[in-house]
XYZ file of C-alpha atoms in Angstrom:
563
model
C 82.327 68.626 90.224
C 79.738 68.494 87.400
C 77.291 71.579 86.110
C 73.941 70.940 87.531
C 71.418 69.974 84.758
C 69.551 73.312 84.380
C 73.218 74.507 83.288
C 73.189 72.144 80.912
C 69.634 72.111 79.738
C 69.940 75.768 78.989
C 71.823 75.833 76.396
C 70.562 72.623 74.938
C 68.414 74.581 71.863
C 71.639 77.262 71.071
C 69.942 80.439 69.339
C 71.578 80.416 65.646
C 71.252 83.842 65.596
C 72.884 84.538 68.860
C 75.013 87.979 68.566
C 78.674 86.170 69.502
C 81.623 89.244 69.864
C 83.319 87.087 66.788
C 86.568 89.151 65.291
C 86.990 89.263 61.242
C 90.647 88.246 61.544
C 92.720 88.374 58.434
C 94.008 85.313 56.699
C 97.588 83.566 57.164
C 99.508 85.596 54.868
C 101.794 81.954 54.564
C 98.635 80.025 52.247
C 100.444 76.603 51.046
C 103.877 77.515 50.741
C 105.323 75.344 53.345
C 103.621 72.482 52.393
C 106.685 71.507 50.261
C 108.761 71.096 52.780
C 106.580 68.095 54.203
C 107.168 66.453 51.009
C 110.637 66.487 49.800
C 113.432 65.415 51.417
C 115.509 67.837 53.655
C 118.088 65.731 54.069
C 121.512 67.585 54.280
C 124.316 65.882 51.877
C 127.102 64.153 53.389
C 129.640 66.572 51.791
C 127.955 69.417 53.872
C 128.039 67.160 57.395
C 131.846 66.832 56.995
C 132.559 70.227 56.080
C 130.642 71.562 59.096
C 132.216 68.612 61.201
C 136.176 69.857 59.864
C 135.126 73.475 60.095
C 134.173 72.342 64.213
C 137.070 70.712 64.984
C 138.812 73.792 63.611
C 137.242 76.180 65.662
C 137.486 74.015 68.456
C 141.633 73.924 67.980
C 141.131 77.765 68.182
C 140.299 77.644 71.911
C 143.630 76.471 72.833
C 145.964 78.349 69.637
C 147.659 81.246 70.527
C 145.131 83.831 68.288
C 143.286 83.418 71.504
C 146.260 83.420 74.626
C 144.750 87.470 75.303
C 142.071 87.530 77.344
C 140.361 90.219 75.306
C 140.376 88.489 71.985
C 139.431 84.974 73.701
C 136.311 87.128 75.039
C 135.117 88.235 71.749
C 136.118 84.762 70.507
C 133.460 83.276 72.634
C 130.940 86.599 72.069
C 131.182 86.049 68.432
C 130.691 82.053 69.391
C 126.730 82.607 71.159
C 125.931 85.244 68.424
C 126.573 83.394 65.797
C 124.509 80.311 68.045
C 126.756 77.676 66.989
C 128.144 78.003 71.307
C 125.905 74.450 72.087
C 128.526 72.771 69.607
C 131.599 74.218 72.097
C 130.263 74.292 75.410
C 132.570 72.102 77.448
C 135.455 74.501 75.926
C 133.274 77.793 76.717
C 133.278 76.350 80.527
C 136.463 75.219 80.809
C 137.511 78.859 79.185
C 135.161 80.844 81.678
C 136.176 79.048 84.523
C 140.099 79.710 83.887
C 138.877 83.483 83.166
C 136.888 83.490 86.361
C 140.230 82.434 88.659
C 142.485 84.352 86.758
C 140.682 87.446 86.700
C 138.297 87.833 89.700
C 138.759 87.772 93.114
C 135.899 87.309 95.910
C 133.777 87.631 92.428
C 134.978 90.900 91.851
C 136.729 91.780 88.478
C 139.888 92.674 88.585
C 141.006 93.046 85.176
C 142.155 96.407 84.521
C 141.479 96.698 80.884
C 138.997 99.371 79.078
C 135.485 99.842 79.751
C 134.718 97.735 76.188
C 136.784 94.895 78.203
C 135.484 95.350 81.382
C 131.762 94.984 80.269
C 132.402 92.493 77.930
C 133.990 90.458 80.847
C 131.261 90.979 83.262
C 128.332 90.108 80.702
C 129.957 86.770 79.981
C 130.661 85.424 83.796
C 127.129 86.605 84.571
C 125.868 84.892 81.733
C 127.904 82.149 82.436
C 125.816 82.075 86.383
C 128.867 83.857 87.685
C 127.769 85.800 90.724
C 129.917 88.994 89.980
C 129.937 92.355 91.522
C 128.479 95.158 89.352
C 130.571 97.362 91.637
C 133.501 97.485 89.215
C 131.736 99.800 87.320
C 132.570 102.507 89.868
C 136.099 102.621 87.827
C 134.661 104.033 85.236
C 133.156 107.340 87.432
C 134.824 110.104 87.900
C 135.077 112.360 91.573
C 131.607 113.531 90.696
C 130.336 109.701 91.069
C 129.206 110.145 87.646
C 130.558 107.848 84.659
C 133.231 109.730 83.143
C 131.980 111.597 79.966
C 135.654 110.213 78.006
C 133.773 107.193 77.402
C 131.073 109.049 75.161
C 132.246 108.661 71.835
C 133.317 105.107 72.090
C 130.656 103.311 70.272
C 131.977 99.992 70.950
C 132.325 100.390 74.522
C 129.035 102.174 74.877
C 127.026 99.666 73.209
C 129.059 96.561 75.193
C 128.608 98.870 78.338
C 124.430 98.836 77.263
C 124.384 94.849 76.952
C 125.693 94.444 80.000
C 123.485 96.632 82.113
C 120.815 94.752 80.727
C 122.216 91.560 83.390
C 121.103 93.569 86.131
C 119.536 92.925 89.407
C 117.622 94.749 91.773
C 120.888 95.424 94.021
C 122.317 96.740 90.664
C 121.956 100.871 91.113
C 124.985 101.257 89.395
C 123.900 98.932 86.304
C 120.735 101.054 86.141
C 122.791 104.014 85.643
C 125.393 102.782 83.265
C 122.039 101.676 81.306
C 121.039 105.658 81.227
C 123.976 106.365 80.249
C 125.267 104.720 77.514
C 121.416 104.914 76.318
C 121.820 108.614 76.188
C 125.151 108.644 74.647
C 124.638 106.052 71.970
C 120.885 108.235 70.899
C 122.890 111.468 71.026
C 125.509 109.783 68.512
C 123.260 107.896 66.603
C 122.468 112.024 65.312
C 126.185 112.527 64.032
C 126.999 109.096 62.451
C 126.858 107.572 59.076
C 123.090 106.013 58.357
C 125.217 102.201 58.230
C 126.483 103.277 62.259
C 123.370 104.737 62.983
C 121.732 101.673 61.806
C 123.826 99.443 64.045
C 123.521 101.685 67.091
C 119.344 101.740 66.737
C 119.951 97.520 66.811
C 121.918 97.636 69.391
C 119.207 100.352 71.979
C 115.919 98.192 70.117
C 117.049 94.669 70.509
C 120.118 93.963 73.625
C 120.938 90.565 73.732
C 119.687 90.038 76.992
C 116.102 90.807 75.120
C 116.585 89.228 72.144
C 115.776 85.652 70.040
C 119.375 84.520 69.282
C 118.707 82.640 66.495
C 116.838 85.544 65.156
C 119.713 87.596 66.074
C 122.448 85.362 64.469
C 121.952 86.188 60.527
C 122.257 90.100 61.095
C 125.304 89.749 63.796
C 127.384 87.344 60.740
C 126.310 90.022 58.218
C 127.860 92.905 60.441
C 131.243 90.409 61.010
C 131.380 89.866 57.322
C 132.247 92.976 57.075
C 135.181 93.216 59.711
C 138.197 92.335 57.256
C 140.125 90.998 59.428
C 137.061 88.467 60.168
C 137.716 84.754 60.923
C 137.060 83.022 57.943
C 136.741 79.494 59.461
C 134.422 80.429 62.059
C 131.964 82.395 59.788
C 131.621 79.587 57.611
C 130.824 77.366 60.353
C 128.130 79.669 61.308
C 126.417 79.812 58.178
C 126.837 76.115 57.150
C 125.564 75.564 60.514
C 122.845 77.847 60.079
C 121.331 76.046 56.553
C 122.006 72.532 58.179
C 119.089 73.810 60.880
C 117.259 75.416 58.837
C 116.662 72.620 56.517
C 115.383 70.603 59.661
C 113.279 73.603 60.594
C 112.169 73.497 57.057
C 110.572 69.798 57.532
C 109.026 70.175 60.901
C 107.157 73.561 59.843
C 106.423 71.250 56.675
C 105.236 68.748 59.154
C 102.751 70.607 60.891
C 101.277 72.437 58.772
C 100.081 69.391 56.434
C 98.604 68.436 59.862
C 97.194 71.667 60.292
C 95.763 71.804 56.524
C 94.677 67.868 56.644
C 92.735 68.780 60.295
C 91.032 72.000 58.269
C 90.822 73.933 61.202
C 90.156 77.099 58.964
C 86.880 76.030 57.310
C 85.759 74.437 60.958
C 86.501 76.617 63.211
C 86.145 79.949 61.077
C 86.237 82.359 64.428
C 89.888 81.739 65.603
C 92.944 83.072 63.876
C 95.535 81.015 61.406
C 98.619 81.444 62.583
C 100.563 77.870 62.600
C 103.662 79.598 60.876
C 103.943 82.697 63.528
C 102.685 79.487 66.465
C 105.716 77.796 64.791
C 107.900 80.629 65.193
C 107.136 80.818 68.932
C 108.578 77.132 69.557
C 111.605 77.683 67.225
C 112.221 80.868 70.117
C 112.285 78.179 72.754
C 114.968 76.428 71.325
C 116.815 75.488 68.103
C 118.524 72.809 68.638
C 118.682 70.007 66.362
C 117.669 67.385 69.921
C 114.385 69.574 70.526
C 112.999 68.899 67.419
C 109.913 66.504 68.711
C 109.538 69.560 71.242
C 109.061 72.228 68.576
C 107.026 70.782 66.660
C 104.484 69.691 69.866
C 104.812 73.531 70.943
C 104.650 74.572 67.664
C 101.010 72.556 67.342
C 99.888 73.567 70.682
C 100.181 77.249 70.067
C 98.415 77.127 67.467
C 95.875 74.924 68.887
C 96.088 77.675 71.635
C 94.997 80.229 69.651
C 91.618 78.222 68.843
C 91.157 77.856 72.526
C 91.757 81.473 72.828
C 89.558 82.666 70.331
C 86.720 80.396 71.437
C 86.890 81.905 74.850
C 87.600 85.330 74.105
C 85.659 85.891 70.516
C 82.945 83.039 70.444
C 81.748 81.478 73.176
C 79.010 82.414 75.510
C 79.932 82.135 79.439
C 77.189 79.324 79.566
C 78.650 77.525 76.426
C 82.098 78.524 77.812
C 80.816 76.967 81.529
C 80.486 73.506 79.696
C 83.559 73.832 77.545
C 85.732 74.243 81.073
C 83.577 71.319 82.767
C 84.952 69.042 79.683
C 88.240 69.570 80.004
C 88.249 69.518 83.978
C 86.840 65.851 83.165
C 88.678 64.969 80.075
C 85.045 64.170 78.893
C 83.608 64.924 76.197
C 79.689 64.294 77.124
C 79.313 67.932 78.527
C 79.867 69.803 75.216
C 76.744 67.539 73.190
C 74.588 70.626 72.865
C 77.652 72.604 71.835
C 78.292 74.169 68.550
C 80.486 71.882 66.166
C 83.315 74.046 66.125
C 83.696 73.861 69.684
C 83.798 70.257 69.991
C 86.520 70.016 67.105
C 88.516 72.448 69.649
C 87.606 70.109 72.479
C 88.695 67.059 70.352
C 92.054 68.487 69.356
C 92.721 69.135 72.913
C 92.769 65.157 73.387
C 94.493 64.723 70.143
C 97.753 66.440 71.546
C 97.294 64.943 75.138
C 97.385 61.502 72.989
C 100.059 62.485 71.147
C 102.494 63.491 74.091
C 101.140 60.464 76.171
C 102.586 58.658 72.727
C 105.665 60.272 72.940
C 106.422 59.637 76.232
C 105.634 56.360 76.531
C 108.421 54.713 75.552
C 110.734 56.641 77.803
C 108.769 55.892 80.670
C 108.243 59.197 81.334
C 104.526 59.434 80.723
C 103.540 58.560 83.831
C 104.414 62.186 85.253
C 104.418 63.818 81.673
C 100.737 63.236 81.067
C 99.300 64.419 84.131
C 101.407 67.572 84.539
C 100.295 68.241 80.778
C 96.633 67.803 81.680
C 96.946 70.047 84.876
C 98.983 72.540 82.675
C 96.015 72.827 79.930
C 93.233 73.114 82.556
C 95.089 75.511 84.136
C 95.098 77.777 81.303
C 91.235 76.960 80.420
C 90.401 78.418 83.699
C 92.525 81.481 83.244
C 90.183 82.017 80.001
C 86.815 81.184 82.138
C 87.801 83.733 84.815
C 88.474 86.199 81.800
C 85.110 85.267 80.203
C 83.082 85.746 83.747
C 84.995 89.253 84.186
C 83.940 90.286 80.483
C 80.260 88.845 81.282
C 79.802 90.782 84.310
C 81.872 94.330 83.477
C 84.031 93.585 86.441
C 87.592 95.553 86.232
C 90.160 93.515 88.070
C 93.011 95.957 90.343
C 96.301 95.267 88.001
C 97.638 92.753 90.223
C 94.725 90.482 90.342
C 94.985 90.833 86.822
C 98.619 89.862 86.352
C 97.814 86.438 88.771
C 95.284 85.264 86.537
C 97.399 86.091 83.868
C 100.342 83.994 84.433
C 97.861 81.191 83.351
C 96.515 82.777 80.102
C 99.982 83.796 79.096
C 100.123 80.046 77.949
C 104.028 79.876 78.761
C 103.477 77.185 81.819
C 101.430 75.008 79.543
C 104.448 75.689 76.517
C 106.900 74.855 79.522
C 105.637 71.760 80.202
C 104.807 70.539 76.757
C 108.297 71.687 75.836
C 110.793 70.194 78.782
C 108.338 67.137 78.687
C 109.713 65.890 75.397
C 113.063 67.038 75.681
C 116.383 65.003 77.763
C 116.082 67.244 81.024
C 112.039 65.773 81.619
C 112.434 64.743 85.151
C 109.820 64.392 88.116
C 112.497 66.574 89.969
C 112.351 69.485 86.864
C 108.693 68.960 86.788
C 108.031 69.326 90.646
C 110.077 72.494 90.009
C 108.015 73.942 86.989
C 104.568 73.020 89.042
C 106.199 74.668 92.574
C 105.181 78.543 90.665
C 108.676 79.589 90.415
C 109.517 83.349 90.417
C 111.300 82.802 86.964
C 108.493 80.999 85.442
C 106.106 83.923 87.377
C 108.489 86.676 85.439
C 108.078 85.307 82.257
C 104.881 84.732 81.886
C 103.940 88.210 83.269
C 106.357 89.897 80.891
C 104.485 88.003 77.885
C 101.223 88.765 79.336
C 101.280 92.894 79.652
C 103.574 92.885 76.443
C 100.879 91.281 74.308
C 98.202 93.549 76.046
C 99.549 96.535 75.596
C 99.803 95.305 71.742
C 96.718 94.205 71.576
C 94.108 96.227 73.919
C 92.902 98.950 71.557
C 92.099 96.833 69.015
C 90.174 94.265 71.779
C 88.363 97.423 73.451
C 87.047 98.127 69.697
C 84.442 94.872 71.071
C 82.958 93.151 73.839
C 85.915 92.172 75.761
C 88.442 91.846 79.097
C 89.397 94.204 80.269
C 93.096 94.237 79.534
C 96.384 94.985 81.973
C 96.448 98.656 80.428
C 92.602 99.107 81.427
C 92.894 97.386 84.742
C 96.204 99.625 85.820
C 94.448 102.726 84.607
C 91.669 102.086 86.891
C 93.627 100.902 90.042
C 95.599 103.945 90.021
C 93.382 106.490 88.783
C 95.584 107.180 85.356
C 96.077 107.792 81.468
C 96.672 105.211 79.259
C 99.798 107.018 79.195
C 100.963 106.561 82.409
C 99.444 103.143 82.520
C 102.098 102.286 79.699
C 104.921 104.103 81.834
C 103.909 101.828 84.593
C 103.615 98.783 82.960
C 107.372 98.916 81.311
C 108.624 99.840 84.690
C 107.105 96.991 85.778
C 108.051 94.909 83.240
C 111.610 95.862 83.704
C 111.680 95.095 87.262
C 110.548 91.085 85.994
C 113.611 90.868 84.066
C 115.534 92.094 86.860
C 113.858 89.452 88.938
C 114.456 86.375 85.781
C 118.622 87.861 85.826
C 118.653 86.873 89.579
C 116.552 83.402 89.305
C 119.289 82.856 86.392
C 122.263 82.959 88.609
C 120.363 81.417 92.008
C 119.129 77.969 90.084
C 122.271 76.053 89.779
C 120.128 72.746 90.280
C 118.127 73.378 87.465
C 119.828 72.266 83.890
C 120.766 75.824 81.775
C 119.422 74.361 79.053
C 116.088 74.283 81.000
C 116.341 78.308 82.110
C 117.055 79.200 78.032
C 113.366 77.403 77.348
C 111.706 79.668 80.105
C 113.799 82.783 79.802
C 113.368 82.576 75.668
C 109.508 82.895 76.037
C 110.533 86.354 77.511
C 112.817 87.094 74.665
C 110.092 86.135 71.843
C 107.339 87.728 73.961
C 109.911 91.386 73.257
C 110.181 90.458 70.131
C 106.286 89.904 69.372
C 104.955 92.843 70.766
C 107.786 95.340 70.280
C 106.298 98.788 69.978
C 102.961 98.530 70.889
C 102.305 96.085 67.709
C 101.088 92.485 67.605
C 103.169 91.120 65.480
C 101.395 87.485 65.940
C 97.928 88.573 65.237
C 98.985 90.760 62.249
C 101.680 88.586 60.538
C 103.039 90.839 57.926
C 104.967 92.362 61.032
C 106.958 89.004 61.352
C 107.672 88.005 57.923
C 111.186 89.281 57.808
C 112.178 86.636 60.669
C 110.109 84.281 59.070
C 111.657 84.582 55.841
C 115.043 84.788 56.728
C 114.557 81.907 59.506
C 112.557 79.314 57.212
C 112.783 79.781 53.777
C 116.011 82.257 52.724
C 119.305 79.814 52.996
C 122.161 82.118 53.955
C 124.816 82.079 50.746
C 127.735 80.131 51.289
C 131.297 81.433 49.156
C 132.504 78.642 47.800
C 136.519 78.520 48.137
């Protein structure tokens, strides 16, 4: 349906002095510096490709030596295996080990190992991990007649922090996972007060950043830097993770080279001046989703789009006026440029990128044949999100305070994920009409994720947003449904939160028909989203806050002894 013509008459003369709620965001902190990488050739040397391919058949020989005939030390064999993210080069002997592990030591999926607590959680984190269906109710070994966990597991640091991962697998018939959560929280704060600072360190990782809440390949560098110190570490399999490491890297390196000599060439900054810069923290967003050397034409796409997404953002959110912002939706409902003539320039360079990455994914689909569902679900995807931002825009216009959970519906579609999704699976192997009827059927996992990123980056990002015209945000719109502080609207909103991971933890182990590799994409834009806005602080707006991970992801090689 078109805008009638007095819509589009009235903004025909624009007011150059109109008062826009623009935002003085800083500078990328990045300036040129990956521009090398686009440049000069990342190519890893063939003496590095047959050292990592030796060191891989040598850890894959470990799977069936006898170092690994316990069941305890195969289980940290395989733990040490997904931190160190080098697991996608072992995962038919991960299976086939989890699956023996399974028969042998479950019954009517309940454990029945009788080893330790450090054991026992260990065990249950991997087969639910694994999409194992186990009982939490083994944990009731480890109360005592009280029905409260037995206080001799307090000062075991290991088994306290294992004991903490796996709670953080739990469902919403989990009670007793909830509890163990309490209380090896509790413990490991109360120890964290007697330790030595390197312990203490560890144990404030371990409570900040559980696995089940965390990037692994952000994770991977500080998990081989704690092994490295175990002496009786496995030499073989730490230098396969770290050649393995600087092999991606390097192609991490090129595609963030890639992009952003696209993103300089396109001179987004001088055109659209409004929006933030942030290809390199956009960038780190897509590595999240995946870092696998196959996904590379995926990364980069996402990697593109979120930034491009930002633009969009911005326009809607810190430029645009609702009649401007009327036309600007009407355009990309018809794929048409001729609504946005009387627009500002900058906001027909946003429209015109918009077609520029629809071209570009209709390109890269093409040849697989898989354009012809690609395309449209990409198109659908990207409108969906523009009217997400229009509804958002007509709130802010009229002073209208959503209840929270008309909020959180509408924002599902400005969370961007389903749009990411989309892009992402689209150009990887598992882009099938079947996947995509899947991703486009609102999925509770999909639903999860996207909420989680949603209230995460508003509670990051609301008192800084309320400083202007604006949304009102999920913290404003929960303080006024339910009468409360800002306080309490934070309490609720991590409760709530909490209870959409418990909800992704059971869509994990329910979708069997969708490919796992599909589920890490989704459930990653959860982890990132925890990352991003941990603490209250958006760490994507103000990128200083990320430049650790970005340093030690794209441009510090991890040092490799040479023997």
């Amino acid at each position: 349906m078109s805008l009638p013509a007095s819509t589009l008459a009235s903004t025909q003369h624009a007011v150059s002095d109109l008062r826009r709620p623009c935002v003085n965001y800083a500078p990328s902190i990045w300036g040129d510096i990956f521009l090398q990488y686009a440049s000069e050739s990342m190519e890893v040397n063939d003496n590095v490709k047959q050292q990592a391919q030796i060191l891989k058949e040598e850890v894959k020989a470990m799977f069936q030596s006898s170092i690994n005939q316990n069941i305890i030390q195969k289980l940290n064999f395989i733990d040490l295996i997904q931190r160190f993210c080098v697991s996608y080069h072992f995962e038919q002997e991960i299976n086939q080990a989890m699956e023996q592990i399974y028969y042998s030591f479950t019954k009517n999926n309940t454990i029945s190992e009788d080893g330790g607590h450090h054991s026992l959680a260990l065990l249950f984190r991997l087969l639910r991990q694994q999409g194992y269906q186990i009982s939490s109710d083994v944990f009731n070994k480890l109360k005592n007649d009280q029905g409260n966990f037995n206080e001799a597991l307090a000062n075991d640091i290991q088994g306290l922090c294992m004991l903490y991962e796996a709670a953080h697998l739990r469902t919403h018939e989990d009670d007793i996972l909830e509890e163990a959560c309490d209380f090896s929280k509790a413990h490991l704060e109360s120890l964290a007060n007697q330790l030595s600072p390197s312990l203490v360190a560890q144990i404030n990782h371990y409570l900040r950043r559980p696995l089940n809440k965390s990037v692994p390949r952000f994770e991977a560098r500080y998990h081989m830097s704690l092994y490295e110190q175990d002496s009786s570490h496995n030499e073989t399999l730490l230098s396969l993770a770290k050649v393995d490491f600087n092999i991606l890297q390097k192609l991490h390196q090129k595609e963030i080279g890639i992009i952003t000599k696209w993103w300089k060439k396109s001179n987004f900054v001088t055109k659209v001046p409004y929006a933030r810069d942030r290809l390199v923290e956009a960038y780190l967003w897509s590595l999240a989703m995946s870092y696998r050397a196959e996904d590379s034409n995926g990364r980069m796409f996402v990697g593109k789009l979120a930034a491009v997404v930002c633009l969009l953002d911005d326009t809607y959110d810190a430029y645009g006026t609702v009649q401007e912002l009327e036309l600007f939706t009407e355009a990309i409902h018809r794929w048409d440029i001729s609504p946005i003539g009387s627009l500002p320039q900058c906001m027909k360079v946003v429209f015109d990128v918009v077609i520029e990455l629809c071209e570009a994914i209709e390109l890269a689909t093409a040849k697989s044949g898989k354009s012809s569902f690609v395309v449209p679900r990409f198109k659908q995807a990207v409108f969906s999100l523009i009217k997400g931002y229009m509804v958002e825009a007509k709130w802010c216009h009229e002073g209208y305070i959503p209840t929270y959970d008309e909020y959180k519906v509408n924002g599902i579609l400005t969370s961007c994920f389903p749009l990411f999704i989309t892009s992402f699976i689209g150009l990887g192997e598992f882009a099938t009409e079947d996947v995509f009827d899947w991703i486009f059927s609102d999925p509770n996992i999909i639903e999860a994720v996207s909420v989680i990123g949603r209230v995460l980056d508003d509670m990051a990002s609301h008192e800084f947003e309320q400083q202007r015209v604006h949304v009102a945000s999920a913290v404003e719109c929960c303080m006024k449904q339910y009468n409360i502080s800002q306080a309490e609207a934070y309490n609720l909103i991590h409760k709530d939160v909490e209870d959409y991971w418990e909800i992704i933890n059971e869509e994990c182990l329910k979708l069997n028909d969708i490919p796992k590799s599909v589920l890490d994409c989704v459930v990653n834009l959860a982890h990132i989203s925890e990352v991003s806005y941990e603490n209250q602080q958006d760490k994507f707006t103000n990128g200083d806050l990320l430049k650790d991970f970005v340093s030690s992801l794209l441009l510090d090689p991890l040092c490799i002894d040479q023997h």
